[in-house]
C-alpha atoms as a PDB file:
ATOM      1  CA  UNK A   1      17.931 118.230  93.630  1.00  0.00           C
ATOM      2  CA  UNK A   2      20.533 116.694  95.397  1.00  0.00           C
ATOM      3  CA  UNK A   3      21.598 120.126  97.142  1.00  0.00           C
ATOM      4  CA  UNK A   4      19.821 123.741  97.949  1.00  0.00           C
ATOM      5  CA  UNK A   5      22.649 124.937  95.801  1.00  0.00           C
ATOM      6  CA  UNK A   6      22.121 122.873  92.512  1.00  0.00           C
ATOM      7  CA  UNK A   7      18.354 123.598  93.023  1.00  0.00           C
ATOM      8  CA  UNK A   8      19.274 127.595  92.593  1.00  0.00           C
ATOM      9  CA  UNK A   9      21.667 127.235  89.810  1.00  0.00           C
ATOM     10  CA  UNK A  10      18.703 125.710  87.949  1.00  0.00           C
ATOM     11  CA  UNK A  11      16.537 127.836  89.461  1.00  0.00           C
ATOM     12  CA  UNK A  12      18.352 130.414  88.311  1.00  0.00           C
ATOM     13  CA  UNK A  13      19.222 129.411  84.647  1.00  0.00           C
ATOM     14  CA  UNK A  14      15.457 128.793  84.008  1.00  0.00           C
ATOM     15  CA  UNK A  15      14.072 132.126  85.509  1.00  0.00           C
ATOM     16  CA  UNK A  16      17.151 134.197  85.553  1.00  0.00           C
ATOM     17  CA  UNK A  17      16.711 135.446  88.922  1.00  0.00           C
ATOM     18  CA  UNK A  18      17.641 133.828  92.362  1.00  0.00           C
ATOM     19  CA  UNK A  19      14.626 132.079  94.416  1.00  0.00           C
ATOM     20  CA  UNK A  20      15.301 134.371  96.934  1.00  0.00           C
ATOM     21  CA  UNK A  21      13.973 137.237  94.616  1.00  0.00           C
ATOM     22  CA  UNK A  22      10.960 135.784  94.267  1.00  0.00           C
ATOM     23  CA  UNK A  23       9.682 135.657  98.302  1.00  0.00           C
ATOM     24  CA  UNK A  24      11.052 139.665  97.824  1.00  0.00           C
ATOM     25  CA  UNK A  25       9.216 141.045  95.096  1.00  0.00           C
ATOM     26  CA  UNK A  26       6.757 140.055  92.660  1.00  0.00           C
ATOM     27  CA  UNK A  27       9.173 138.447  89.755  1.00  0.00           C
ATOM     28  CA  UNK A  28       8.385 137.162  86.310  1.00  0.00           C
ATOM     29  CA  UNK A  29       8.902 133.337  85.687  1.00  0.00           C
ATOM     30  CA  UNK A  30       8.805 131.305  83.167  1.00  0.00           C
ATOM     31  CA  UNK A  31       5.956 128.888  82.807  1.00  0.00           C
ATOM     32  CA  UNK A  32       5.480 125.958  80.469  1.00  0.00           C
ATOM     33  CA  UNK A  33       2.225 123.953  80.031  1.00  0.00           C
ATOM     34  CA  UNK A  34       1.819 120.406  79.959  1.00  0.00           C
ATOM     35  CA  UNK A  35       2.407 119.261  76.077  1.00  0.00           C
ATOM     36  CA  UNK A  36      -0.659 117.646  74.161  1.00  0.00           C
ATOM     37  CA  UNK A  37      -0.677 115.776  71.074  1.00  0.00           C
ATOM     38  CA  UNK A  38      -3.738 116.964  69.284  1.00  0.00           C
ATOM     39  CA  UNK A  39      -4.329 114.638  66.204  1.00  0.00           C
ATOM     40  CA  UNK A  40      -7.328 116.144  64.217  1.00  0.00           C
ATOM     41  CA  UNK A  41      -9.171 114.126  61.931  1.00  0.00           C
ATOM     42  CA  UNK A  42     -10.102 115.867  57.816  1.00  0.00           C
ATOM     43  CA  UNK A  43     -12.625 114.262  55.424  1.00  0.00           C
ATOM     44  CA  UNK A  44     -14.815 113.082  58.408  1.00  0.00           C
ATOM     45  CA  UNK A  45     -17.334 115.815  57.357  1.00  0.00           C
ATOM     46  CA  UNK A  46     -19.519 114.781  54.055  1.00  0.00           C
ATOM     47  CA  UNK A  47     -19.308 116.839  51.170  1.00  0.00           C
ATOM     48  CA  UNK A  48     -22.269 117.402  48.941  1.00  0.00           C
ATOM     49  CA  UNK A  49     -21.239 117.849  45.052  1.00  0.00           C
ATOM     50  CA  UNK A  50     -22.396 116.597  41.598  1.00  0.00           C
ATOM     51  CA  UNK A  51     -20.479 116.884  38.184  1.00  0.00           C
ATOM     52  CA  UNK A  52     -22.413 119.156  35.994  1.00  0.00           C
ATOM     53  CA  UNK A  53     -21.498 119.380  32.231  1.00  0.00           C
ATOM     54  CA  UNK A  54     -23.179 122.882  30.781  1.00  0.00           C
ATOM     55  CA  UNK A  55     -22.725 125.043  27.627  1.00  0.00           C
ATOM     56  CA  UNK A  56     -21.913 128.517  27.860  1.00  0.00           C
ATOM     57  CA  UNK A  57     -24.538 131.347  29.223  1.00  0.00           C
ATOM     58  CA  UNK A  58     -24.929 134.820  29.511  1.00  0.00           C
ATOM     59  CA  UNK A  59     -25.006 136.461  32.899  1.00  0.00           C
ATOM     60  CA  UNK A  60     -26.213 139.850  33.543  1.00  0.00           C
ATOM     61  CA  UNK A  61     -24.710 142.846  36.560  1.00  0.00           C
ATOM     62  CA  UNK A  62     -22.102 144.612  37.318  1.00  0.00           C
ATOM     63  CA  UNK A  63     -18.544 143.949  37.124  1.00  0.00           C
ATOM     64  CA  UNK A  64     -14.981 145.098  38.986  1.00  0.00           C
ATOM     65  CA  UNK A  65     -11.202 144.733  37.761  1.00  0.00           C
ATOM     66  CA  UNK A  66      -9.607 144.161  41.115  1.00  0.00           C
ATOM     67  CA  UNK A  67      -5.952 143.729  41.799  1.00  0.00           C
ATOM     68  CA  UNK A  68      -5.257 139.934  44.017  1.00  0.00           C
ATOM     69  CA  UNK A  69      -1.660 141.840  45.332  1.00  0.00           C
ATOM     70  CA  UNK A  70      -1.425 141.304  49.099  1.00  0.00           C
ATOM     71  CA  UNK A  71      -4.901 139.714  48.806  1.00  0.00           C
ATOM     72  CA  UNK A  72      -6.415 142.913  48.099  1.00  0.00           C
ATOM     73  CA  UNK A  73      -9.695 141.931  46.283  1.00  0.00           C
ATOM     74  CA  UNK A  74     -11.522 140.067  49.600  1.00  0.00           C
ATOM     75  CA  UNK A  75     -11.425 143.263  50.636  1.00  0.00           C
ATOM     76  CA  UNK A  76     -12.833 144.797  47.379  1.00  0.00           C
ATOM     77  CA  UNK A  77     -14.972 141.920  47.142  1.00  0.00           C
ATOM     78  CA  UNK A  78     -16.815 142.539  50.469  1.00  0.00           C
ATOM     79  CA  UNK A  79     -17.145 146.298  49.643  1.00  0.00           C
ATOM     80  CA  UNK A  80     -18.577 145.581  46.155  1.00  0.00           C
ATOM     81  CA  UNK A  81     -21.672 143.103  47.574  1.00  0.00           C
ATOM     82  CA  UNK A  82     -22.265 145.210  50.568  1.00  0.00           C
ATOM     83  CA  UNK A  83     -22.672 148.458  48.286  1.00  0.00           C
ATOM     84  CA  UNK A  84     -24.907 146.409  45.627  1.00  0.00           C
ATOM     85  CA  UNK A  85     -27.033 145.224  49.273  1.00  0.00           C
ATOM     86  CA  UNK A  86     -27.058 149.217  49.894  1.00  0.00           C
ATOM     87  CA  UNK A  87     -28.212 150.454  46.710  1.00  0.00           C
ATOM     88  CA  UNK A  88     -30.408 147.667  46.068  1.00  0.00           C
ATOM     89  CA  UNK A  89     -28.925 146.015  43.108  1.00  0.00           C
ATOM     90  CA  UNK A  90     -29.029 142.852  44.434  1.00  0.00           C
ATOM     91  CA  UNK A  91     -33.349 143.381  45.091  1.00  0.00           C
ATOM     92  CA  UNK A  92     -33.286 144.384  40.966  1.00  0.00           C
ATOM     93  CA  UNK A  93     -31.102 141.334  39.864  1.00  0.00           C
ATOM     94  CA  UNK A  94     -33.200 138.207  41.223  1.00  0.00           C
ATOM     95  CA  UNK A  95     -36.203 139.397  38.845  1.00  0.00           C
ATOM     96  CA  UNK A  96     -33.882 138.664  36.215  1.00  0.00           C
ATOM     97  CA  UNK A  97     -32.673 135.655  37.004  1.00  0.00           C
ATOM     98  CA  UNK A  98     -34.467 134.062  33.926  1.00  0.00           C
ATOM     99  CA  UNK A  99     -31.543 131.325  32.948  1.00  0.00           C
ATOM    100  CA  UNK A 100     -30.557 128.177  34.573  1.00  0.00           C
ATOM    101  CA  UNK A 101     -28.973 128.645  37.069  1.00  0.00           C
ATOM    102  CA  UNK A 102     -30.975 130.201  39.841  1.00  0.00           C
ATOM    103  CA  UNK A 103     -30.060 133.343  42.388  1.00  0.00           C
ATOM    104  CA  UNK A 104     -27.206 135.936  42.265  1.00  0.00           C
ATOM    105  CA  UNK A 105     -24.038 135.044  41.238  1.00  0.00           C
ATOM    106  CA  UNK A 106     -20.559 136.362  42.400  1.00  0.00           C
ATOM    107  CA  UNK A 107     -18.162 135.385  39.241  1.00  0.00           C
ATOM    108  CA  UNK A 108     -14.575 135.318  39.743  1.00  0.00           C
ATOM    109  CA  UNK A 109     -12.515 135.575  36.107  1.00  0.00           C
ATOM    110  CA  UNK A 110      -8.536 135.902  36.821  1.00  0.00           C
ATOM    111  CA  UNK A 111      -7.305 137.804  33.754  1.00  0.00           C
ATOM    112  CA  UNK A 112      -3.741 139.071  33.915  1.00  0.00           C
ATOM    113  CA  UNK A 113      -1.100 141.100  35.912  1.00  0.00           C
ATOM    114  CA  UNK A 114      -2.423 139.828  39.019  1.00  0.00           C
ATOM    115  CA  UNK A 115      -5.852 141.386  38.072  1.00  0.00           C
ATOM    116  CA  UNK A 116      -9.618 140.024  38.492  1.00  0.00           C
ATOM    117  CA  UNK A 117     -12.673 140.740  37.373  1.00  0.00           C
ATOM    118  CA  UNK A 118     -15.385 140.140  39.705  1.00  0.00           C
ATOM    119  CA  UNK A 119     -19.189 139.970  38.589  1.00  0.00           C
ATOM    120  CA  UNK A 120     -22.101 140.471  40.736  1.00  0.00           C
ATOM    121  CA  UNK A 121     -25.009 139.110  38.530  1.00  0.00           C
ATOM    122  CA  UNK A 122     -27.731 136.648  37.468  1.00  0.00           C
ATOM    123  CA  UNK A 123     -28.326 134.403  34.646  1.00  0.00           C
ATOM    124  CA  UNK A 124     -30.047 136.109  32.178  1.00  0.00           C
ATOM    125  CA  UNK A 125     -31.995 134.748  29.051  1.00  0.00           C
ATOM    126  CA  UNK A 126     -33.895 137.743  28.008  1.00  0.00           C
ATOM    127  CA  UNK A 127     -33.291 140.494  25.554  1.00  0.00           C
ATOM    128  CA  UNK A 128     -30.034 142.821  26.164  1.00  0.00           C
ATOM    129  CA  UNK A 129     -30.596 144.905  28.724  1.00  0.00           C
ATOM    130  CA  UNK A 130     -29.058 148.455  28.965  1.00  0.00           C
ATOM    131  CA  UNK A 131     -28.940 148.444  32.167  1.00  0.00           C
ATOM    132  CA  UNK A 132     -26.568 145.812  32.700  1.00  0.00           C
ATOM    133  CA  UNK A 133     -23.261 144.976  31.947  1.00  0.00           C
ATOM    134  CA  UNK A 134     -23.516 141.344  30.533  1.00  0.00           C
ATOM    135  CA  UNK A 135     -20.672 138.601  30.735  1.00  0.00           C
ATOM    136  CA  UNK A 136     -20.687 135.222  28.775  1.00  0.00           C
ATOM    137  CA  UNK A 137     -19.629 132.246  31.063  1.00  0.00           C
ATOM    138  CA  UNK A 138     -17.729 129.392  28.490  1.00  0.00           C
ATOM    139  CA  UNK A 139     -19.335 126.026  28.540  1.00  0.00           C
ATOM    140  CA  UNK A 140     -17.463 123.522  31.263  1.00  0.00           C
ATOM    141  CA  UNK A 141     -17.537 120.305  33.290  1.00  0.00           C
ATOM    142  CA  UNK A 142     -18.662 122.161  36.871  1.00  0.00           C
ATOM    143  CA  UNK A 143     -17.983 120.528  39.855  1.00  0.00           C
ATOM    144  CA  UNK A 144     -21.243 121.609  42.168  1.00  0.00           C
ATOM    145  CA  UNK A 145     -20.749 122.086  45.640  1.00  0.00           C
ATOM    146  CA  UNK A 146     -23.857 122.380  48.099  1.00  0.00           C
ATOM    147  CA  UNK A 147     -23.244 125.019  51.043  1.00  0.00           C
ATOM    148  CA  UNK A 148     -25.791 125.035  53.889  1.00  0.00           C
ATOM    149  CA  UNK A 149     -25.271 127.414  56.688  1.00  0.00           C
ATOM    150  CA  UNK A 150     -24.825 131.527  57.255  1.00  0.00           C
ATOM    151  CA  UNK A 151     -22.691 133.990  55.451  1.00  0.00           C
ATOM    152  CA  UNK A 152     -19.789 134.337  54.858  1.00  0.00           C
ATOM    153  CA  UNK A 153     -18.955 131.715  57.622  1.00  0.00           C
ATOM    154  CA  UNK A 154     -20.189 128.528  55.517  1.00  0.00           C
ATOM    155  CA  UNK A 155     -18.777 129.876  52.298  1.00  0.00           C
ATOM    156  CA  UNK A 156     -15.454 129.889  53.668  1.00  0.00           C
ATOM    157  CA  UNK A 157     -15.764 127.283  55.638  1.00  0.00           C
ATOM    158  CA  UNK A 158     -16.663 125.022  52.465  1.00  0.00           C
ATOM    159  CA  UNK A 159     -13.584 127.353  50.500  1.00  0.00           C
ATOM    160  CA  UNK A 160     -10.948 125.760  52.768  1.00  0.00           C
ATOM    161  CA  UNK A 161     -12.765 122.142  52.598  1.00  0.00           C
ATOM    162  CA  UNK A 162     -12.264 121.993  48.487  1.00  0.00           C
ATOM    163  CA  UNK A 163      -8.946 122.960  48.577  1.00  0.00           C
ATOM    164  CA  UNK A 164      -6.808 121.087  51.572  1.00  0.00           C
ATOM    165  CA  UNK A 165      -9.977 117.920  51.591  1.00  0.00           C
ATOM    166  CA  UNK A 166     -11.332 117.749  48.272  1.00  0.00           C
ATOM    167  CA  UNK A 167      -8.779 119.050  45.649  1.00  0.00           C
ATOM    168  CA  UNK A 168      -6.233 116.573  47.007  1.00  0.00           C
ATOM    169  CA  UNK A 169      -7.820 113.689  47.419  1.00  0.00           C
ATOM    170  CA  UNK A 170      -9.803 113.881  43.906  1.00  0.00           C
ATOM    171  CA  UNK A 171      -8.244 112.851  40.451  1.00  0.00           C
ATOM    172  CA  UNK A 172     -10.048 116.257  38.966  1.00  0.00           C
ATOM    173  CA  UNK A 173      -8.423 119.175  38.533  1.00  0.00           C
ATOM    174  CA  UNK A 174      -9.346 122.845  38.121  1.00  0.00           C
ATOM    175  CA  UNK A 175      -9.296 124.742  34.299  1.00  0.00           C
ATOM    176  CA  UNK A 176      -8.796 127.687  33.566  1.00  0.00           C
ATOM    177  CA  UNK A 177     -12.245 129.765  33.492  1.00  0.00           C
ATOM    178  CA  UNK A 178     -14.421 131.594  36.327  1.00  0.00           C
ATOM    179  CA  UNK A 179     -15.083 130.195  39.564  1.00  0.00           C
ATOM    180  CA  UNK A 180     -19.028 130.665  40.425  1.00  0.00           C
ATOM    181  CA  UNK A 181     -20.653 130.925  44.087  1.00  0.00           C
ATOM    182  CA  UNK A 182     -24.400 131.002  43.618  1.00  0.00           C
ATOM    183  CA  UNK A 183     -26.816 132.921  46.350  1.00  0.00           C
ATOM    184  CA  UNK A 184     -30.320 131.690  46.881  1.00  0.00           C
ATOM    185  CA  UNK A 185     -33.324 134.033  47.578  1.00  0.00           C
ATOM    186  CA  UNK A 186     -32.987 134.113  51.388  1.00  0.00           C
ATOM    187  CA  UNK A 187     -31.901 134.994  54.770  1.00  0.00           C
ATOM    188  CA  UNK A 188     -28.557 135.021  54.518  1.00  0.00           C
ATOM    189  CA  UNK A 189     -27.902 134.871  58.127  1.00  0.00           C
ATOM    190  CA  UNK A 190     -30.224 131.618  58.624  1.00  0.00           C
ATOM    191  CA  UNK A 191     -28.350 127.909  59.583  1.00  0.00           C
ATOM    192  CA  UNK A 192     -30.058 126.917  56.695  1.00  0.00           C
ATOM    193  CA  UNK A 193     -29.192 129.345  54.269  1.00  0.00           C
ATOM    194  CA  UNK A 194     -28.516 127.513  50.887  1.00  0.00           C
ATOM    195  CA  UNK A 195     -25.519 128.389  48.553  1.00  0.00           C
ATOM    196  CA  UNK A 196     -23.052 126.648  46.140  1.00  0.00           C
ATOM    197  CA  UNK A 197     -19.626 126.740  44.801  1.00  0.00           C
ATOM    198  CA  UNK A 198     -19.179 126.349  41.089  1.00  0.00           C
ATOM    199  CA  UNK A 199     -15.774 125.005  40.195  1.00  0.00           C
ATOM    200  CA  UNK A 200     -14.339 124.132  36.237  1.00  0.00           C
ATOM    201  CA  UNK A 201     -12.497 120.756  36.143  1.00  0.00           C
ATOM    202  CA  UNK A 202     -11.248 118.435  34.231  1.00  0.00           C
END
């Protein structure tokens, strides 16, 4: 500054107060840190997937209509597999798991009015069961995704990879119909806890 009083004019328009406040009392100013580009790189990552075409099955569990308003139903969904981990449900459903696909299944089926039904359950190619609420998924091209890593961290982690990486850059494109994620036998807290994500395309 070419003068003491152009340096307190500025002084004073950036802090609003004088520089001679500041030697008199401690004074809030105004700091600003140095600006950095950050550029950060998507895709680098590899994602594991294979196209799967497969009729229709029959799952077996339990099922709840849950509302998506105000993203209500992760929420409901969390509740619902940490009572069915309480109650041991989830111990009682991998017995079952006679079908193709294997481990416990968390279905997601948007019906209408904003409203879900999510399905806790196993494939199932036994007898009915009256135990068991039981839920035919419609035969579809699946897109399979491979998830390797703890819960719910990888899960969402991969979530957020399919739909700003994958989705975009893909020529498929998701049906109508359930969305799948599959839970192996395991410790779900382990790195190499294995999972997948079951999505209908076309």
């Amino acid at each position: 500054y070419e003068t003491p009083e152009a340096f307190a004019k500025a002084f004073r328009k950036q802090h609003d107060i004088k520089p001679s406040d500041v030697r008199k009392e401690a004074c809030t100013i105004h700091s600003y840190n140095k600006l950095v580009i950050h550029v950060q790189l998507k895709g680098a990552d590899p994602m594991q997937y294979k196209i799967v075409e497969k009729e229709s099955f029959r799952v077996v569990g339990f099922k709840r209509t849950l509302s998506c308003a105000n993203g209500e139903q992760s929420k409901e969904i969390t509740k619902f597999w940490q009572d069915i981990y309480e109650d041991g449900t989830n111990d009682r459903l991998f017995p079952l798991n006679t079908g193709d696909i294997k481990g416990v299944i968390g279905v997601c089926d948007m019906g209408e009015n904003n409203l879900m039904d999510y399905w806790i359950a196993t494939s199932y190619a036994g007898e009915d069961t009256q135990v068991f609420e039981t839920f035919t998924v419609p035969a579809a091209k699946w897109t399979v995704f491979e998830v390797k890593g703890a819960m719910p961290t990888a899960i969402t982690t991969m979530w957020e990879k399919i739909y700003q990486e994958w989705l975009p850059s893909n020529a498929y494109e998701l049906t109508n119909g359930p969305e799948l994620e599959v839970y192996s036998n395991g410790d779900t807290s382990s790195p190499d806890y294995y999972s997948e994500i079951w999505l209908p395309i076309k």
